């Protein structure tokens, strides 16, 4: 068995031109598929960045909210009502919105602003410079050190700005796990300061963040919130909903899907075609092998091995190339939204398997049909 | 008394359908012995390759039987027949069918590898046979770098490497010049043939008739004469 695999390997690899073409086809297809789906995963992660960074277990919101960025303010009583639901350990408000700052040099800059509950500071970021309690200082804001921070002209502790006729001052520099999608710097302050500085309509609470007493009570909390006319979702559900929204309601997902399918079809046709030519070129030799005494099973093993080996090598190269490209892109653009997930690798792997199976099938069909007698007759 | 190597009995083969239906081989019978070079000659289209294929177990006859060294080969299953060919029959095809992507020695080793022999062992053995056909120094070249006569000898080495009892040559000298053809045939007669082997040769080439022990003539699918030359000698 090992011997015929070695022969199969040599037949394949020694045909350098075709082997290179096969590898290129598969590598390219895998590269495109992984790249495409990784960018999409990156966008989805960014779209959920606030959910990831705040990290609360349960989020209460207006039923019409589709993504975390377009929150719909709720009246204050919601927070109090949620707090009194049996099974709620605590419930605090979160302000999430955006505003335009006037920087010290007079320039204007949009930022997103998160207002954390004044007593618990639930969802606070990790501080790199300064002290978290300074957030309570007069006009205190934290700035997130991400790729957008420079839009605020190199802010440091003590930098001041103007926000709707109010003075603001940077009291700390912090970092968060996930970058946002919209290319704006992010500021954190307290809930009360946020609603005071940023004018809004009657209602002010973007989300109510809930910590349940135990996981068994989550369903009960959801039911009670629903009775009030609002919805409560877990962190994972919220992220899932945001993904679903981008996947199915924005056209983004469909486009990515179409591009992935096209890469797959291109890869499939290049590799299928080349593998077919490879088999055709060796067909009389396979016939001679049959005459000499190779069994059909052995020929099938050889072909499946050749197709499988090419597919896996191409897969490895494609994934490697993709990781390299994303790595390079991230070196230049720290906020580059692209994550290679196991799901993406799995999808690409399945597609490569299909390419291998398809190529094997056409090869095997040809080889099983060849009659040694025809080889004999020349 | 020589032992019977091949016994063909009333072999019949039809090809095609309807009007295009042709009777390629018509009730052909003959016997060939171990220790013999047996020639099959006849005009183009007379059914030589068809008959040879039925004898060597790669084309199933419509009727009749083939017995090789007391095994009725067409009663074997497909896989048994493949094993039978692998162990008992060596083929030299008219256009050799050597793998251009393998080295010469790897080509020769193929039957051993199909017999599940260890790779290095098979290569060593193949080298010995390349030496027998005088091409040891070409072992690492791809076959297409060799001359026609050399490729023919590689094909012979591949046919004999698994030490088969029956050797089948289809037009072994057709693409060689007269001298090379004769050299190949005398090599077969002196080095390859022995009392435990039977060599079956299909040919058009009257220049090499002198090497035959028996010559069987076919015409239009039927055996016309079998001439025993070794008895004359
Ligand atoms: N697969 C096939 N389908 C239809 N007819 C066939 C097939 N194989 C052979 N024949 C016919 O059978 C007859 C015998 O063919 P065969 O190849 O055995 O002749 P041959 O004596 O070997 O000729 P050559 O000297 O040209 O090789 C021919 O008429 C050929 O056309
Ligand atoms: Mg012929």
XYZ file of C-alpha atoms and ligand atoms in Angstrom:
643
model
C 0.000 0.000 0.000
C 2.763 2.415 0.940
C 4.500 1.633 -2.338
C 1.606 2.571 -4.582
C 1.057 5.774 -2.604
C 4.685 6.643 -3.210
C 4.201 6.030 -6.905
C 1.036 8.123 -6.895
C 2.923 10.881 -5.095
C 5.784 10.844 -7.597
C 3.453 10.825 -10.589
C 1.757 13.902 -9.169
C 4.662 15.934 -7.842
C 7.073 15.181 -10.693
C 4.561 16.689 -13.093
C 5.667 20.092 -11.844
C 3.622 22.245 -14.189
C 0.321 20.606 -13.432
C 1.026 20.208 -9.757
C 1.795 23.920 -9.537
C -1.400 24.778 -11.421
C -3.432 22.523 -9.128
C -1.905 24.048 -6.020
C -2.400 27.568 -7.319
C -6.051 26.915 -8.026
C -6.762 25.510 -4.599
C -4.529 27.914 -2.704
C -6.144 30.867 -4.393
C -9.661 29.593 -3.778
C -8.924 28.880 -0.109
C -7.252 32.241 0.262
C -10.266 34.056 -1.126
C -12.763 32.017 0.858
C -10.942 32.438 4.168
C -10.170 36.093 3.510
C -13.758 36.879 2.645
C -15.308 35.098 5.592
C -12.639 36.454 7.966
C -13.333 40.014 6.983
C -16.992 39.334 7.589
C -16.282 37.789 10.988
C -14.152 40.808 11.797
C -16.942 43.175 10.837
C -19.392 41.200 12.936
C -17.076 41.300 15.914
C -16.602 45.036 15.543
C -20.326 45.512 15.201
C -20.761 43.834 18.569
C -17.798 45.549 20.194
C -19.845 47.422 22.802
C -21.560 44.196 23.866
C -18.200 42.457 24.105
C -16.479 45.301 25.958
C -19.233 46.021 28.473
C -19.684 42.306 29.055
C -22.947 42.448 31.051
C -24.777 39.117 31.297
C -28.230 40.374 30.375
C -29.210 43.368 28.279
C -32.646 44.928 28.479
C -33.692 47.068 25.515
C -36.473 48.280 23.321
C -37.778 45.436 21.124
C -36.954 47.403 17.976
C -33.210 47.531 18.598
C -31.340 45.701 15.821
C -27.732 46.605 16.475
C -25.987 47.904 19.533
C -25.133 51.183 17.812
C -28.699 52.328 17.282
C -30.118 52.037 20.735
C -33.602 53.347 21.455
C -33.810 55.275 24.727
C -36.097 53.876 27.396
C -37.729 55.711 30.320
C -36.083 55.546 33.727
C -38.781 53.434 35.265
C -37.648 50.437 33.211
C -34.456 50.259 35.213
C -36.344 50.399 38.503
C -38.925 47.849 37.386
C -36.239 45.445 36.203
C -34.417 45.862 39.501
C -37.447 44.602 41.379
C -37.868 41.450 39.279
C -37.320 38.373 41.383
C -33.929 36.861 40.511
C -32.207 40.110 39.556
C -29.049 40.678 41.572
C -28.620 44.174 40.247
C -29.746 46.228 37.265
C -27.947 49.381 36.147
C -28.364 51.796 33.244
C -25.953 52.216 30.342
C -25.750 55.234 28.096
C -24.533 54.505 24.580
C -24.452 57.184 21.951
C -22.344 59.511 19.913
C -21.490 63.172 20.016
C -19.292 65.758 18.363
C -16.351 67.164 20.296
C -14.628 70.433 19.725
C -10.925 69.825 20.259
C -8.492 72.275 21.791
C -7.268 73.284 18.329
C -10.805 74.105 17.285
C -11.405 71.044 15.104
C -14.560 68.970 15.446
C -14.519 65.210 15.854
C -17.287 62.621 16.240
C -16.845 60.185 19.082
C -18.872 57.406 20.594
C -19.618 57.833 24.246
C -20.456 55.221 26.815
C -21.909 56.303 30.135
C -21.334 53.790 32.924
C -23.591 53.481 35.958
C -22.292 55.933 38.578
C -22.361 53.550 41.523
C -21.139 50.272 40.036
C -19.206 51.441 36.937
C -20.292 48.109 35.443
C -18.474 47.451 32.169
C -15.496 49.663 32.995
C -12.479 49.309 30.698
C -8.992 48.323 31.793
C -6.946 51.422 32.587
C -3.504 51.923 31.080
C -2.919 55.328 32.626
C -4.745 57.093 35.430
C -7.157 55.776 38.016
C -10.701 54.553 37.454
C -12.066 56.679 40.292
C -10.909 59.771 38.437
C -13.924 59.221 36.201
C -15.896 60.900 39.000
C -13.659 63.974 38.838
C -15.165 67.115 37.454
C -15.708 66.795 33.642
C -13.844 63.463 33.706
C -13.676 61.253 30.617
C -11.614 58.155 29.822
C -10.332 57.719 26.295
C -9.810 54.289 24.712
C -6.394 53.724 23.229
C -7.197 52.167 19.858
C -6.344 52.963 16.275
C -8.760 55.901 16.317
C -7.295 57.694 19.319
C -5.084 59.924 17.170
C -8.141 61.587 15.733
C -8.228 63.374 19.082
C -4.739 64.815 18.521
C -2.682 62.603 20.808
C -4.762 63.036 23.934
C -3.097 62.528 27.326
C -4.235 62.964 30.873
C -5.252 66.585 31.209
C -6.217 67.150 27.567
C -9.376 69.197 27.407
C -12.168 69.497 24.874
C -15.596 70.962 24.552
C -18.781 68.903 24.375
C -22.054 70.731 23.799
C -20.901 73.830 25.712
C -19.490 71.670 28.497
C -15.854 71.315 29.288
C -14.404 67.817 29.209
C -11.026 66.601 30.403
C -9.228 63.328 29.830
C -8.545 61.714 33.214
C -7.420 58.270 32.091
C -6.387 56.172 29.101
C -7.885 52.697 28.877
C -8.071 49.729 26.575
C -10.865 47.381 25.541
C -11.057 43.939 23.942
C -12.845 44.747 20.678
C -12.526 47.718 18.353
C -15.557 49.467 17.013
C -16.767 49.402 13.452
C -17.285 53.052 12.715
C -13.819 54.533 12.912
C -14.606 56.905 15.777
C -12.629 57.361 18.983
C -14.430 56.119 22.100
C -14.860 57.979 25.394
C -16.175 56.597 28.667
C -17.769 58.679 31.386
C -20.431 58.232 34.037
C -24.063 57.693 33.133
C -25.171 60.873 34.819
C -22.546 63.025 33.167
C -23.347 61.498 29.794
C -27.041 62.308 29.978
C -26.274 65.716 31.371
C -23.771 66.677 28.630
C -25.543 65.080 25.711
C -29.018 66.428 25.193
C -31.689 63.898 24.379
C -35.433 63.578 24.264
C -37.491 62.561 27.273
C -35.929 59.130 27.622
C -32.285 58.543 28.405
C -31.493 54.922 29.249
C -29.992 53.111 26.250
C -29.727 49.738 27.926
C -30.363 48.276 31.322
C -27.606 45.883 32.250
C -28.673 43.025 34.508
C -26.771 40.578 36.634
C -28.994 37.573 37.469
C -28.758 35.814 40.816
C -28.270 32.549 38.966
C -28.404 31.265 35.408
C -31.610 29.316 36.099
C -33.385 32.615 36.692
C -32.459 34.088 33.313
C -35.566 32.763 31.613
C -37.789 34.132 34.368
C -36.168 37.548 34.032
C -36.693 37.487 30.277
C -40.368 36.608 30.756
C -40.920 39.402 33.246
C -39.187 41.979 31.035
C -41.317 40.851 28.122
C -44.461 41.518 30.153
C -43.242 45.101 30.505
C -43.041 45.444 26.726
C -39.244 45.290 26.484
C -36.846 42.488 25.705
C -34.037 40.967 27.730
C -31.340 39.027 25.913
C -28.144 37.424 27.097
C -24.790 38.716 25.962
C -24.449 35.840 23.456
C -27.973 36.298 22.146
C -27.399 39.995 21.611
C -24.243 39.314 19.629
C -26.062 36.641 17.679
C -28.882 39.056 16.870
C -26.423 41.661 15.662
C -24.729 39.056 13.449
C -28.046 37.962 12.052
C -28.927 41.555 11.305
C -25.713 42.169 9.359
C -25.854 38.783 7.668
C -29.416 38.832 6.452
C -30.749 42.357 6.638
C -27.917 44.449 5.185
C -26.880 42.581 2.025
C -23.378 42.370 3.452
C -23.775 38.695 4.308
C -25.289 37.846 0.952
C -22.454 39.543 -0.884
C -19.861 37.728 1.159
C -21.691 34.477 0.524
C -21.754 35.094 -3.225
C -18.057 35.987 -3.274
C -17.227 32.870 -1.285
C -19.240 30.734 -3.672
C -17.529 32.311 -6.666
C -14.098 31.612 -5.181
C -15.229 28.079 -4.579
C -16.448 27.630 -8.136
C -13.297 29.169 -9.601
C -11.141 26.912 -7.424
C -13.259 23.914 -8.272
C -13.070 24.483 -11.995
C -9.336 25.225 -12.117
C -8.430 22.252 -9.968
C -11.037 19.915 -11.402
C -9.978 20.768 -14.929
C -6.250 20.426 -14.243
C -6.697 17.185 -12.349
C -8.790 15.841 -15.196
C -6.048 16.688 -17.712
C -3.532 15.068 -15.405
C -5.574 11.855 -15.303
C -6.177 11.906 -19.062
C -2.457 12.253 -19.699
C -1.699 9.248 -17.547
C -4.690 7.235 -18.634
C -2.850 4.746 -20.817
C -0.369 4.209 -17.978
C -3.194 3.491 -15.578
C -4.485 1.050 -18.205
C -1.051 -0.564 -18.364
C -1.050 -0.841 -14.569
C -4.403 -2.589 -14.777
C -3.054 -5.029 -17.361
C -0.003 -5.742 -15.220
C -2.320 -6.624 -12.337
C -3.272 -3.522 -10.351
C -6.745 -3.879 -8.903
C -9.372 -1.196 -9.344
C -9.291 -0.540 -5.613
C -5.577 0.251 -5.791
C -6.046 2.659 -8.670
C -8.858 4.401 -6.778
C -6.611 4.740 -3.749
C -3.888 6.283 -5.891
C -6.226 8.854 -7.407
C -7.948 9.746 -4.151
C -4.542 10.129 -2.557
C -3.383 12.446 -5.338
C -6.496 14.585 -5.155
C -6.479 14.594 -1.353
C -2.803 15.441 -1.088
C -3.152 18.337 -3.507
C -6.262 19.640 -1.768
C -4.724 19.537 1.705
C -1.468 21.140 0.569
C -3.427 23.850 -1.209
C -5.544 24.337 1.882
C -2.474 24.742 4.063
C -0.906 27.211 1.652
C -4.147 29.152 1.306
C -4.686 29.456 5.042
C -1.040 30.368 5.544
C -1.189 33.041 2.880
C -4.360 34.418 4.401
C -2.903 34.570 7.904
C 0.158 36.294 6.503
C -1.892 38.891 4.644
C -4.120 39.625 7.629
C -1.048 39.828 9.859
C 0.590 42.312 7.498
C -2.592 44.332 7.198
C -2.936 44.471 10.968
C 0.618 45.713 11.335
C -0.285 48.736 9.233
C -3.919 49.095 10.333
C -4.325 48.043 13.965
C -8.087 48.340 13.641
C -8.238 46.144 10.537
C -11.440 44.188 11.019
C -10.647 40.611 10.105
C -10.566 37.520 12.266
C -9.809 33.990 11.101
C -12.253 31.869 13.078
C -12.416 28.092 13.294
C -15.781 28.348 11.592
C -14.223 30.079 8.579
C -11.421 27.532 8.403
C -14.027 24.787 8.651
C -16.081 26.197 5.796
C -13.000 26.506 3.581
C -11.972 22.980 4.559
C -15.354 21.577 3.604
C -15.160 23.329 0.254
C -11.658 21.984 -0.362
C -12.907 18.511 0.524
C -15.676 18.913 -2.027
C -13.077 19.978 -4.618
C -10.991 16.902 -3.779
C -13.972 14.566 -3.910
C -15.167 16.060 -7.174
C -11.711 15.770 -8.780
C -11.300 12.222 -7.497
C -14.681 11.233 -8.852
C -14.000 12.379 -12.386
C -10.532 10.807 -12.258
C -11.760 7.527 -10.836
C -14.584 7.335 -13.351
C -12.130 7.668 -16.232
C -9.646 5.211 -14.821
C -12.227 2.569 -14.002
C -13.558 2.805 -17.545
C -10.214 2.308 -19.284
C -9.858 -1.222 -20.614
C -6.379 -2.725 -20.578
C -7.306 -4.204 -23.931
C -7.476 -0.711 -25.424
C -4.009 -0.002 -24.064
C -2.825 -3.210 -25.615
C -4.197 -2.293 -29.019
C -2.424 1.057 -28.810
C 8.069 -34.091 -23.338
C 7.555 -30.349 -22.916
C 4.948 -29.177 -20.442
C 1.957 -27.282 -21.814
C 2.075 -23.655 -20.757
C -0.932 -22.243 -22.571
C -3.886 -24.055 -23.921
C -6.511 -22.071 -25.815
C -9.680 -23.888 -26.740
C -12.282 -22.670 -29.234
C -11.893 -18.996 -28.378
C -14.502 -16.708 -29.920
C -14.755 -12.925 -29.746
C -17.272 -10.599 -31.345
C -17.109 -6.807 -31.386
C -19.731 -4.180 -32.087
C -23.456 -4.241 -32.659
C -25.763 -4.763 -35.630
C -24.197 -4.188 -39.056
C -20.866 -3.220 -37.520
C -20.665 -6.537 -35.716
C -17.389 -8.316 -36.469
C -16.180 -11.739 -35.509
C -12.626 -10.761 -34.508
C -11.609 -14.265 -33.406
C -13.321 -17.396 -34.718
C -12.961 -20.563 -32.648
C -9.191 -20.322 -32.266
C -7.420 -23.212 -30.544
C -3.722 -23.870 -29.949
C -1.196 -24.974 -27.380
C 2.140 -23.468 -26.441
C 4.738 -25.135 -24.256
C 7.162 -23.975 -21.619
C 10.587 -23.398 -23.070
C 9.144 -22.126 -26.336
C 9.031 -18.888 -28.241
C 5.620 -18.904 -29.834
C 4.860 -16.462 -32.657
C 1.477 -15.198 -33.657
C 1.564 -13.714 -37.151
C -1.007 -12.513 -39.638
C -2.196 -9.463 -41.521
C -3.451 -6.378 -39.803
C -6.927 -6.836 -38.409
C -6.673 -10.628 -38.384
C -7.329 -10.777 -34.620
C -3.855 -11.262 -33.164
C -4.097 -8.675 -30.406
C -7.620 -9.810 -29.592
C -6.495 -13.410 -29.221
C -3.442 -12.430 -27.187
C -5.611 -10.381 -24.836
C -7.968 -13.279 -24.220
C -5.031 -15.571 -23.497
C -3.422 -13.136 -21.079
C -6.585 -12.483 -19.109
C -7.348 -8.893 -20.048
C -10.214 -9.482 -22.507
C -13.001 -11.914 -21.719
C -13.817 -14.287 -24.581
C -17.444 -14.723 -25.651
C -16.877 -18.464 -25.516
C -14.064 -20.949 -25.241
C -11.482 -21.421 -22.522
C -7.880 -20.563 -21.697
C -5.825 -22.765 -19.425
C -2.473 -21.527 -18.211
C -0.352 -24.107 -16.445
C -3.563 -25.975 -15.459
C -5.466 -22.866 -14.235
C -8.611 -22.106 -16.237
C -8.140 -18.352 -16.062
C -11.611 -17.246 -17.139
C -13.174 -19.008 -14.165
C -11.288 -16.679 -11.805
C -12.863 -13.580 -10.251
C -11.753 -10.144 -11.404
C -9.372 -9.659 -8.489
C -8.042 -13.216 -8.684
C -7.359 -12.677 -12.347
C -5.517 -9.427 -11.586
C -3.377 -11.308 -9.089
C -2.839 -14.089 -11.595
C -1.570 -11.602 -14.169
C 0.607 -9.920 -11.585
C 2.248 -13.180 -10.519
C 2.324 -15.258 -13.685
C 2.272 -13.006 -16.734
C 4.676 -10.339 -17.914
C 3.570 -7.827 -20.549
C 5.571 -5.822 -23.031
C 3.203 -3.474 -24.789
C 3.785 -2.263 -28.285
C 4.402 1.318 -27.226
C 5.873 0.309 -23.847
C 3.653 2.510 -21.668
C 6.441 3.557 -19.338
C 5.620 6.340 -16.864
C 7.501 9.453 -18.008
C 7.331 10.968 -14.501
C 9.096 8.047 -12.865
C 12.723 7.096 -13.254
C 13.650 4.073 -15.312
C 14.330 1.946 -12.248
C 11.040 2.974 -10.634
C 9.221 1.952 -13.794
C 10.842 -1.457 -13.642
C 9.944 -1.835 -9.964
C 6.209 -1.288 -10.497
C 5.134 -4.966 -10.611
C 7.044 -5.619 -7.368
C 5.424 -2.627 -5.724
C 2.016 -3.845 -6.831
C 2.987 -7.115 -5.145
C 3.361 -5.083 -1.909
C 7.115 -5.453 -1.760
C 9.032 -2.976 0.338
C 10.035 0.080 -1.742
C 13.821 -0.093 -1.281
C 13.859 -3.826 -1.800
C 11.829 -3.438 -4.993
C 14.221 -0.778 -6.286
C 17.247 -2.998 -5.568
C 15.611 -5.895 -7.371
C 14.663 -3.661 -10.296
C 18.288 -2.499 -10.532
C 19.381 -6.122 -10.892
C 17.000 -6.567 -13.800
C 18.130 -3.324 -15.396
C 21.614 -4.762 -15.199
C 20.417 -7.912 -16.967
C 19.076 -5.820 -19.847
C 22.273 -3.773 -19.795
C 20.823 -0.451 -18.646
C 21.977 -0.155 -15.068
C 23.671 3.165 -15.786
C 20.364 4.618 -17.025
C 18.496 3.738 -13.838
C 17.919 7.283 -12.625
C 16.924 8.809 -15.965
C 13.319 9.255 -17.013
C 12.463 6.725 -19.743
C 11.868 9.338 -22.435
C 15.567 10.196 -22.356
C 16.369 6.683 -23.608
C 16.432 5.463 -27.216
C 13.612 3.288 -28.602
C 15.636 0.090 -28.230
C 16.590 1.023 -24.677
C 12.976 1.743 -23.773
C 12.046 -1.636 -25.187
C 14.605 -3.241 -22.884
C 13.241 -1.272 -19.910
C 9.802 -2.623 -20.760
C 11.295 -6.128 -20.887
C 12.952 -5.627 -17.514
C 9.598 -4.534 -16.105
C 7.938 -7.596 -17.625
C 10.422 -10.061 -16.161
C 11.130 -8.434 -12.798
C 8.397 -10.404 -11.076
C 9.650 -13.612 -12.709
C 6.492 -14.545 -14.590
C 6.049 -17.883 -16.389
C 4.389 -16.378 -19.406
C 5.784 -13.402 -21.294
C 3.591 -11.571 -23.745
C 5.115 -9.305 -26.408
C 2.912 -7.343 -28.780
C 4.900 -6.178 -31.805
C 8.178 -5.962 -29.866
C 10.211 -4.865 -32.872
C 7.683 -2.798 -34.810
C 9.215 0.545 -33.915
C 12.851 -0.617 -33.972
C 15.280 -0.865 -36.856
C 16.161 -4.347 -38.126
C 19.401 -4.743 -36.227
C 17.986 -3.582 -32.919
C 14.958 -5.842 -33.372
C 17.199 -8.825 -33.939
C 19.327 -7.928 -30.940
C 16.258 -7.750 -28.742
C 14.985 -11.108 -29.992
C 18.284 -12.872 -29.544
C 18.506 -11.356 -26.091
C 15.066 -12.751 -25.298
C 16.024 -16.143 -26.632
C 19.364 -16.324 -24.821
C 18.701 -14.519 -21.563
C 14.985 -14.523 -20.894
C 13.726 -17.824 -22.209
C 14.187 -20.900 -20.059
C 12.476 -24.262 -19.643
C 10.001 -22.799 -17.164
C 8.937 -19.943 -19.383
C 6.838 -19.498 -22.439
C 7.266 -16.404 -24.598
C 4.381 -15.368 -26.816
C 5.198 -12.858 -29.548
C 2.787 -11.095 -31.866
C 4.525 -9.686 -34.900
C 4.349 -8.593 -38.499
C 8.083 -8.518 -38.751
C 9.427 -11.338 -40.931
C 13.004 -10.277 -40.155
C 12.726 -11.914 -36.749
C 10.954 -15.160 -37.711
C 14.237 -17.035 -37.266
C 13.911 -16.780 -33.473
C 10.585 -18.611 -33.295
C 10.037 -22.176 -32.117
C 6.477 -22.213 -33.372
C 4.742 -19.839 -35.741
C 0.969 -19.686 -35.757
C -0.662 -17.889 -38.655
C -4.037 -16.171 -38.382
C -6.252 -14.831 -41.092
C -9.565 -13.106 -40.670
C -9.945 -14.250 -37.062
C -9.159 -17.884 -37.678
C -5.995 -19.924 -37.114
C -4.751 -21.165 -40.487
C -1.499 -22.991 -39.765
C 0.812 -23.775 -36.885
C 4.345 -24.423 -37.992
C 6.741 -26.131 -35.621
C 10.195 -24.784 -36.434
C 12.148 -26.279 -33.602
C 11.350 -29.823 -34.784
C 12.706 -28.988 -38.215
C 16.002 -27.851 -36.730
N -12.928 -2.717 -29.284
C -13.253 -3.075 -30.536
N -14.435 -2.719 -31.063
C -14.760 -3.055 -32.320
N -13.979 -3.766 -33.123
C -12.793 -4.157 -32.672
C -12.366 -3.830 -31.353
N -11.158 -4.355 -31.136
C -10.818 -4.987 -32.301
N -11.802 -4.891 -33.206
C -11.793 -5.464 -34.563
O -11.406 -6.801 -34.442
C -10.557 -7.168 -35.506
C -9.233 -7.753 -34.953
O -8.502 -6.706 -34.328
P -7.070 -6.945 -33.696
O -6.674 -5.687 -33.059
O -7.105 -8.155 -32.867
O -6.213 -7.207 -35.001
P -4.632 -7.420 -35.116
O -4.445 -8.718 -35.839
O -3.977 -7.276 -33.822
O -4.248 -6.234 -36.098
P -2.895 -5.340 -36.098
O -1.867 -6.187 -36.769
O -3.272 -4.185 -36.966
O -2.574 -4.990 -34.725
C -10.369 -5.935 -36.363
O -11.263 -6.005 -37.445
C -10.748 -4.797 -35.416
O -11.283 -3.738 -36.158
Mg -2.588 -5.841 -32.959
